[in-house]
Tab-separated table of C-alpha atoms in Angstrom:
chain	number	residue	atom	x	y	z
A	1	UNK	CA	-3.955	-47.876	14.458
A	2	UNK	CA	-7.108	-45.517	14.960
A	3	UNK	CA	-7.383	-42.232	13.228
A	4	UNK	CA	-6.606	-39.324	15.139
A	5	UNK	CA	-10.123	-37.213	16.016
A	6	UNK	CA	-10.035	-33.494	13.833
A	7	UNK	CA	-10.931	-31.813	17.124
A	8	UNK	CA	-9.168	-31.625	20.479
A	9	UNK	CA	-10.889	-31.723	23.798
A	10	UNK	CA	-10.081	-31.865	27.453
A	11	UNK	CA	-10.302	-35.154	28.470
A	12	UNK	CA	-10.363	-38.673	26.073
A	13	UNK	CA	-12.742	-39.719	23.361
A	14	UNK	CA	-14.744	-42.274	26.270
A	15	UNK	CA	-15.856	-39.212	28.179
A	16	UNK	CA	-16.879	-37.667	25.389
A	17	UNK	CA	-19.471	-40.452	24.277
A	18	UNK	CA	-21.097	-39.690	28.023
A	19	UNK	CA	-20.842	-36.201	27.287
A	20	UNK	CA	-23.583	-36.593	24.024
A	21	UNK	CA	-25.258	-39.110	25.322
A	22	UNK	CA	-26.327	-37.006	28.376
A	23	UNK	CA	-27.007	-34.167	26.169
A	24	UNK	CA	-29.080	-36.201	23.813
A	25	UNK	CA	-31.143	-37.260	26.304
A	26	UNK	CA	-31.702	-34.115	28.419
A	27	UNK	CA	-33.226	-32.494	24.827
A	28	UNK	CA	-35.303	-35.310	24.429
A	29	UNK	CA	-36.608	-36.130	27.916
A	30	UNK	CA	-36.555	-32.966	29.235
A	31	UNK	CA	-38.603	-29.385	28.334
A	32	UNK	CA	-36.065	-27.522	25.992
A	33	UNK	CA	-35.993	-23.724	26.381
A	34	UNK	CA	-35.638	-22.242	23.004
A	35	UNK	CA	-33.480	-18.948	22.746
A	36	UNK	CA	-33.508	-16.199	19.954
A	37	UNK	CA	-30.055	-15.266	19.355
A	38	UNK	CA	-29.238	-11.877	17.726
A	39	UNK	CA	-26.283	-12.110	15.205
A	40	UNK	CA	-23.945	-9.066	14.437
A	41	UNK	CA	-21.801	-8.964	11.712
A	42	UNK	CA	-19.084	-5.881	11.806
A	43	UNK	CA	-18.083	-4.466	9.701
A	44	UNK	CA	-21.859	-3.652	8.270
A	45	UNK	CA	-21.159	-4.340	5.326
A	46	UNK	CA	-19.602	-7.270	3.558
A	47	UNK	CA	-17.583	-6.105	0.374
A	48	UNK	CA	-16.430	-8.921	-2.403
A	49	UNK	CA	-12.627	-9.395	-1.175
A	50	UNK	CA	-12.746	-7.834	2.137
A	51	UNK	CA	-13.714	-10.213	5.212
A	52	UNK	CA	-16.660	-10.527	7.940
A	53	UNK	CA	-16.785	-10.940	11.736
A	54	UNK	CA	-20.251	-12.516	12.784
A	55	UNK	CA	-21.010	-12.875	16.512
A	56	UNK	CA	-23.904	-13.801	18.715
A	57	UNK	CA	-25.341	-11.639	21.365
A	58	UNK	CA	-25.467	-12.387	25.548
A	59	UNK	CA	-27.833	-15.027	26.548
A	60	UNK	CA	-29.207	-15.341	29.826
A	61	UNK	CA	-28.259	-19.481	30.397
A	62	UNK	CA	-24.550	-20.937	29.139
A	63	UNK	CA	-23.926	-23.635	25.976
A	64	UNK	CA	-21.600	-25.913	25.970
A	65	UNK	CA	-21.968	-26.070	21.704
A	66	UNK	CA	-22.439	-23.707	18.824
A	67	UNK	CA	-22.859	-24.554	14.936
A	68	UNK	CA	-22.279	-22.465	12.427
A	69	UNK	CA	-24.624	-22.990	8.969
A	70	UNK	CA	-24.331	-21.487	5.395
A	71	UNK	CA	-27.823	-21.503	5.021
A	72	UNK	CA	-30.726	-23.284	6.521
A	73	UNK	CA	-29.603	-25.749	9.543
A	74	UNK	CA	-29.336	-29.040	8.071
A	75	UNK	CA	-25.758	-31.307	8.124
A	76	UNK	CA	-24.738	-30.380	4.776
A	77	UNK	CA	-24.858	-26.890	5.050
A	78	UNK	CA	-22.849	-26.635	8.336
A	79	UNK	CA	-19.498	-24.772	8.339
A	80	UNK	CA	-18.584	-25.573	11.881
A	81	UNK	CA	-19.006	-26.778	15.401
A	82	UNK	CA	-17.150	-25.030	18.382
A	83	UNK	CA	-16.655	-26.781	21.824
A	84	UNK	CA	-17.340	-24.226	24.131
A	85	UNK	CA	-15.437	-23.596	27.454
A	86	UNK	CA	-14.864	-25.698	29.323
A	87	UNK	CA	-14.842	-27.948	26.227
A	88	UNK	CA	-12.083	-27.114	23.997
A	89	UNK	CA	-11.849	-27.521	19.943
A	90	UNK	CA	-13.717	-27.148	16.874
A	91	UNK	CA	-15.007	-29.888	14.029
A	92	UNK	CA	-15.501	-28.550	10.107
A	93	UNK	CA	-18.537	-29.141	8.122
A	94	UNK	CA	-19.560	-30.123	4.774
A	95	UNK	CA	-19.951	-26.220	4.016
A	96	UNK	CA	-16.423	-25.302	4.818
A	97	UNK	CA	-14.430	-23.205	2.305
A	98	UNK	CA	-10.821	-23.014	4.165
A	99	UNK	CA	-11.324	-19.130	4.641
A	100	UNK	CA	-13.903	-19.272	7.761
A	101	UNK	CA	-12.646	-19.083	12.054
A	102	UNK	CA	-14.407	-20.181	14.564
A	103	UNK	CA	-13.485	-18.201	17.800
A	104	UNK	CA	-14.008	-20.181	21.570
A	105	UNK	CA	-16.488	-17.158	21.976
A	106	UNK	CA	-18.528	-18.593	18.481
A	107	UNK	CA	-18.108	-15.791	16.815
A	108	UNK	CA	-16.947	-16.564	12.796
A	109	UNK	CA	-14.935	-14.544	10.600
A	110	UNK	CA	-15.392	-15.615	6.515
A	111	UNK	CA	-12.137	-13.950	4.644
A	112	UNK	CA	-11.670	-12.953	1.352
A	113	UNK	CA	-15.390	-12.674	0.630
A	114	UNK	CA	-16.975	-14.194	-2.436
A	115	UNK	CA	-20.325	-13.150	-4.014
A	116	UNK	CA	-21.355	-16.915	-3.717
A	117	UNK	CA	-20.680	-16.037	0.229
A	118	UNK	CA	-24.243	-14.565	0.010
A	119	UNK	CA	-26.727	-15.718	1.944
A	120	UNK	CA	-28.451	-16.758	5.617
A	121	UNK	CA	-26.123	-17.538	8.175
A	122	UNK	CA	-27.487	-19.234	11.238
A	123	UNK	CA	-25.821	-20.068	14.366
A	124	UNK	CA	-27.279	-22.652	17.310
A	125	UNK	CA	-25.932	-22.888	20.420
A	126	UNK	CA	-27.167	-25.907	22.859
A	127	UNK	CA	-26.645	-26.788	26.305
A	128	UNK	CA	-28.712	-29.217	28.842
A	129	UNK	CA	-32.485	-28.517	27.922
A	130	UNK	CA	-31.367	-25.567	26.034
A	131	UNK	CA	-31.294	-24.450	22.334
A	132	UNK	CA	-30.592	-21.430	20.855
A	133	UNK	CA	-30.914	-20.052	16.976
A	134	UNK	CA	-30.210	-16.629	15.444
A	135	UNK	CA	-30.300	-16.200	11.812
A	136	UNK	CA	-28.385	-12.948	9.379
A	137	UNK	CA	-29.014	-12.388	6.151
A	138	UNK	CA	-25.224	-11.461	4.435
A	139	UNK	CA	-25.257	-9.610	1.201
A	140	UNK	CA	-21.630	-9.370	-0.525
A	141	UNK	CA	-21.645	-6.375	-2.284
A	142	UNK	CA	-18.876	-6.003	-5.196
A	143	UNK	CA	-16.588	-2.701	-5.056
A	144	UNK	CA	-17.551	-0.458	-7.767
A	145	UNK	CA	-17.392	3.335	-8.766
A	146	UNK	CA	-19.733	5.961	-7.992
A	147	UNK	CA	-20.591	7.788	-10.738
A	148	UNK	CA	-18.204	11.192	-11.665
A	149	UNK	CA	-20.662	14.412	-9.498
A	150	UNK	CA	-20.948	17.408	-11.601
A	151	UNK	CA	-21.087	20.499	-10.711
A	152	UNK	CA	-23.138	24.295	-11.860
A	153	UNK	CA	-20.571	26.438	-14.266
A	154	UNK	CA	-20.390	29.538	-12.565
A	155	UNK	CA	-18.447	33.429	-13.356
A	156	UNK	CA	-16.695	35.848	-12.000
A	157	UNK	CA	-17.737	36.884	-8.381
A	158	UNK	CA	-17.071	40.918	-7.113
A	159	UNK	CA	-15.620	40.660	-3.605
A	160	UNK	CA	-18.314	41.767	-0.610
A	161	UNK	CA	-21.121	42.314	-3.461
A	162	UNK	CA	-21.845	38.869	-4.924
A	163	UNK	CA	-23.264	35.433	-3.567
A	164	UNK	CA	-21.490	31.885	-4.639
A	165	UNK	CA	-24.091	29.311	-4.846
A	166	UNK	CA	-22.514	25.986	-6.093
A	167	UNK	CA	-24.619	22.512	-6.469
A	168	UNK	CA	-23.044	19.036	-6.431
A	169	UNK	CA	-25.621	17.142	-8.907
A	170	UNK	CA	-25.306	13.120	-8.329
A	171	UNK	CA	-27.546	10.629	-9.080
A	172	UNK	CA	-26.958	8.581	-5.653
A	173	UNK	CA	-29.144	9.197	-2.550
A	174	UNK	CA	-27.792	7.650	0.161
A	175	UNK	CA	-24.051	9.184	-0.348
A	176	UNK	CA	-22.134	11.610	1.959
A	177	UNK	CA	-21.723	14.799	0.364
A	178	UNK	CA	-18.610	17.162	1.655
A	179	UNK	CA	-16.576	20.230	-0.380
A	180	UNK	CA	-13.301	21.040	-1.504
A	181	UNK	CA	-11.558	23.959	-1.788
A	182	UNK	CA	-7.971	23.570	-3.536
A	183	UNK	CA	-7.829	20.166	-2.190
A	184	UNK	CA	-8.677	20.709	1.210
A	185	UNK	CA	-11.854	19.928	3.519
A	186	UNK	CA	-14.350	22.888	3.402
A	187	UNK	CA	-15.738	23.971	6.400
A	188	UNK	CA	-18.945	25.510	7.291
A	189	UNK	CA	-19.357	29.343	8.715
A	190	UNK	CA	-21.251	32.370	9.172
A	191	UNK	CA	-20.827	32.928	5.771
A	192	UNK	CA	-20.316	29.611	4.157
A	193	UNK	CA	-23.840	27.609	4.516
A	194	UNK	CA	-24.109	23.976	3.733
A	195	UNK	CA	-27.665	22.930	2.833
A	196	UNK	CA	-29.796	20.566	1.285
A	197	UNK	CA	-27.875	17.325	2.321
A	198	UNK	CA	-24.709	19.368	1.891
A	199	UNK	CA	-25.837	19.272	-1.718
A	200	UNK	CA	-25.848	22.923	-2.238
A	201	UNK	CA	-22.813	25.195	-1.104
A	202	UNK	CA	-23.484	29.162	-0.610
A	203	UNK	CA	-21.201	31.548	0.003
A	204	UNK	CA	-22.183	35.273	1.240
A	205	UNK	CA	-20.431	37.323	0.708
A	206	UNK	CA	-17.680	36.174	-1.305
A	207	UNK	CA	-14.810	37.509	-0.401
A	208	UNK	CA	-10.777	37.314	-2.246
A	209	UNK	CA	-9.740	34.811	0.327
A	210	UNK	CA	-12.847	32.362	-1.287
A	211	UNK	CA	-10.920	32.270	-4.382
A	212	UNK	CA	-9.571	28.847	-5.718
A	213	UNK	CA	-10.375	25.296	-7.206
A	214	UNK	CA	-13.716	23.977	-5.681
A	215	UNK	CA	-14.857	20.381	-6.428
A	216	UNK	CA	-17.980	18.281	-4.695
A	217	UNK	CA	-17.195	14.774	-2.856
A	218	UNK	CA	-19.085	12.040	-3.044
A	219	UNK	CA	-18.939	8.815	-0.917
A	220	UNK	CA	-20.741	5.588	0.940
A	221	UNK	CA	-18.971	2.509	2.284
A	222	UNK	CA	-18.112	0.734	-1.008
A	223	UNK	CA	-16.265	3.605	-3.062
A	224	UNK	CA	-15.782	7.742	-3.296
A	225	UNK	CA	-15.687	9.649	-5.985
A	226	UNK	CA	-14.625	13.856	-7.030
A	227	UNK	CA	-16.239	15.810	-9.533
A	228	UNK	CA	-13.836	17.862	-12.125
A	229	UNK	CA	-12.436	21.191	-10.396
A	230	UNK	CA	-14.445	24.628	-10.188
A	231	UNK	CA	-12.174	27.562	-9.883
A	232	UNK	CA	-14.322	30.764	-8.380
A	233	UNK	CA	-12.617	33.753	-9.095
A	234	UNK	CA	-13.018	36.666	-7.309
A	235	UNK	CA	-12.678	40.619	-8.477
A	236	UNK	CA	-11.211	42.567	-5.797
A	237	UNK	CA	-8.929	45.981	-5.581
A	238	UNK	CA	-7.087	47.393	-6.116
A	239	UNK	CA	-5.891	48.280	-2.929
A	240	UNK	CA	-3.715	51.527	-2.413
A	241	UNK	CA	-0.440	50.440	-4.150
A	242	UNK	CA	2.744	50.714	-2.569
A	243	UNK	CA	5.868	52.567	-3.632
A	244	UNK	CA	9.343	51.430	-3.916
A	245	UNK	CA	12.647	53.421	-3.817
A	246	UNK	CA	16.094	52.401	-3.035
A	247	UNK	CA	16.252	55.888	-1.310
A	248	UNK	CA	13.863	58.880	-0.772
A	249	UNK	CA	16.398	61.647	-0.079
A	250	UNK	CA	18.631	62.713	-2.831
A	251	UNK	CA	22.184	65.193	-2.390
A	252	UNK	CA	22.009	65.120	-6.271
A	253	UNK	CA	20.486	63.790	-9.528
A	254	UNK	CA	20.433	60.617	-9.965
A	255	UNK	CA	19.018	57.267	-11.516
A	256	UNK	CA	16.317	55.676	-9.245
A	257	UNK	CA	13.804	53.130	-10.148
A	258	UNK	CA	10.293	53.372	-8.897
A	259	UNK	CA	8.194	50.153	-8.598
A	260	UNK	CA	4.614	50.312	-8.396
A	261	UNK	CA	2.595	47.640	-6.723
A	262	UNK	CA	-1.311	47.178	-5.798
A	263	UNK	CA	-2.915	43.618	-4.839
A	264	UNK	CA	-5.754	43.184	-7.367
A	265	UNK	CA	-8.063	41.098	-9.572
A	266	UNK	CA	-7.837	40.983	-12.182
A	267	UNK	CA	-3.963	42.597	-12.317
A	268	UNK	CA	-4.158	46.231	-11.927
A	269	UNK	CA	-3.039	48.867	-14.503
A	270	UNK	CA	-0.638	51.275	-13.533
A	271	UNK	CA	0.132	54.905	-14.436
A	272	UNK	CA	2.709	57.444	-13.136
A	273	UNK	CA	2.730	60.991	-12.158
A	274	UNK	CA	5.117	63.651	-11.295
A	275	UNK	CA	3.415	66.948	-10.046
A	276	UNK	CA	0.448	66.065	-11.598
A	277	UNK	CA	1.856	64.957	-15.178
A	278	UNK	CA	1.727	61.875	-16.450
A	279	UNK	CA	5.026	60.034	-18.315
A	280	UNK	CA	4.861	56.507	-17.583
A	281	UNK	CA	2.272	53.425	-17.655
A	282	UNK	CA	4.484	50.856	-16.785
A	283	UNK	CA	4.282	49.167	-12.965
A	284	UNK	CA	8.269	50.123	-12.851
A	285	UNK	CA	10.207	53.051	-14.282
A	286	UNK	CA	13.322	53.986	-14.513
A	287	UNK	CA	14.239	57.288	-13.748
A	288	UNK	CA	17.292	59.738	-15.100
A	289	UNK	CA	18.252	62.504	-13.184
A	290	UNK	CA	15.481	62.068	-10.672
A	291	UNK	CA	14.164	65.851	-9.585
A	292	UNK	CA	12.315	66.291	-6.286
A	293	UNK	CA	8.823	66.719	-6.258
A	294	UNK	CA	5.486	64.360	-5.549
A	295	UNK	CA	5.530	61.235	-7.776
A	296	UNK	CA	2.178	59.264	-7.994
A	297	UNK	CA	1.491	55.853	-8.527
A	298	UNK	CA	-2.234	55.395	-9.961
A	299	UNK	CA	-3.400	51.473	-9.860
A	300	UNK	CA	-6.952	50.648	-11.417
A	301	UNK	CA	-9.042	47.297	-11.855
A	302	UNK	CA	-9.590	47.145	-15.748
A	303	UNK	CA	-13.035	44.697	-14.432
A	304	UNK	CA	-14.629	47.560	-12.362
A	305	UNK	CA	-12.182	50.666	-13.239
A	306	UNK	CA	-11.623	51.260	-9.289
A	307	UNK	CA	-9.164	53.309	-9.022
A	308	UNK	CA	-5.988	53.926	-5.871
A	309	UNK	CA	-3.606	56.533	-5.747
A	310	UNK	CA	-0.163	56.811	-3.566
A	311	UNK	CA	1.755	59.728	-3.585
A	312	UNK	CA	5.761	59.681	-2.545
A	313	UNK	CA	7.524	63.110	-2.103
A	314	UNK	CA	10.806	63.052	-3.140
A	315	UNK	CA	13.542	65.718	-1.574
């Protein structure tokens, strides 16, 4: 009984025989137009695990064969021949790992990538008094780390007076540089400028809002790394602090608390008034037998000794 052919085809094996026996002779008899094929491979770049799509590019005249070669185009380095429409099939080379497709379009997808993978890849493609050869040079690139960014230690920042300039420092050229503030994308505005390859971040004025963890990020195609958080702080306020009372109006003395409240950075320090006398430094009091008359709340930023005053007249 005969062995079975690897490869199927559209009509039987006799046929065939004519089939390269008319091609043979067209390439040698007749003028053969030679064709420079351009080879993609997508995605761009071929990382160790990860796989490869390599295709050819339009040509003006149709093949009827394509060969795929690990290397220069000799037999032993050939991965694969595809029948191309309206042939149907494809035969496996010497060079064949198990983790290469052919497609009926000749394109050829190599999983799981080695580093041994490296190399020139060269495709043919041959009709009557045709031939066609494109050659790509695949580096497999192993995954690895970029190196930890650092970034400038700055201080404390006064809100509408002070500048932020922060620097990512990395020792890679080619990577994308972006910003982080608590853990979110950073955009760019009127007054936040990126510059320098995004490598320096400025920030002017700073205002409270600008407040928060801040950390460079680094990446290309093969890995991305963060530096170690930043926190800008920024010394604002106080603003006028706000008085609470259960109620205002009074029929007779009574206990009441007050509570005291300003937003500020650092935490503001509070002192109380009533009629212009002081008797309390605490942000709530208690009082007994609460008398009429103006009470005062005075908040003030221990950083810049601002200082806010509200007033609440009690009847």
């Amino acid at each position: 009984m005969m062995e079975q052919s690897p490869f199927t085809l559209g009509w039987k094996s006799p046929c065939l025989a004519v089939f390269f026996l008319s091609s043979n002779f067209l390439l040698t008899h007749a003028q053969v137009t030679q064709y420079n094929l351009p080879v993609f491979m997508s995605p761009s770049n071929a990382i160790e695990g990860q796989g490869v799509n390599l295709t050819t590019g339009s040509s003006p005249t149709a093949f009827f064969i394509c060969n795929w070669y690990r290397g220069t185009e000799i037999k032993k380095n050939l991965i694969v021949t595809v029948y191309l429409p309206p042939l149907n099939g494809n035969v496996f080379g010497p060079a064949y790992t198990g983790r290469e497709t052919a497609d009926k379009n000749c394109s050829l997808f190599v999983d799981n990538l080695k580093q041994d993978d490296s190399g020139t890849y060269t495709v043919t493609k041959d009709g009557p008094s045709v031939h066609g050869r494109g050659d790509l040079n695949v580096e497999v690139l192993a995954p690895s780390l970029l190196p930890k960014p650092s970034m400038s230690i700055v201080q404390l920042f006064r809100e509408n007076m002070d500048s932020v300039h922060l620097k990512c420092d990395t020792t890679v050229r080619s990577a994308n540089i972006s910003w982080l503030r608590n853990g979110k994308a950073l955009s760019s505005s009127l007054r936040i400028q990126l510059s320098n390859n995004n490598q320096t971040l400025t920030i002017q004025p700073v205002l409270r809002n600008d407040a928060g963890a801040y950390q460079c990020h680094i990446s290309n195609p093969l890995s991305a790394q963060r530096s170690d958080t930043t926190t800008i702080s920024v010394i604002y306020g106080p603003d006028p602090p706000v008085i609470k009372m259960t109620a205002k109006f009074l029929t007779r003395p009574t206990n009441r608390k007050l509570n005291c409240k300003a937003s500020s950075f650092p935490e503001a320090e509070y002192r109380w008034f009533h009629n212009g006398k002081e008797f309390s430094e605490k942000a709530e009091v208690l009082l007994k037998n609460i008398q009429s008359g103006s009470y005062t709340c005075q908040a003030t930023n221990p950083f810049t000794h601002q200082k806010e005053n509200t007033t609440l007249e009690i009847e």
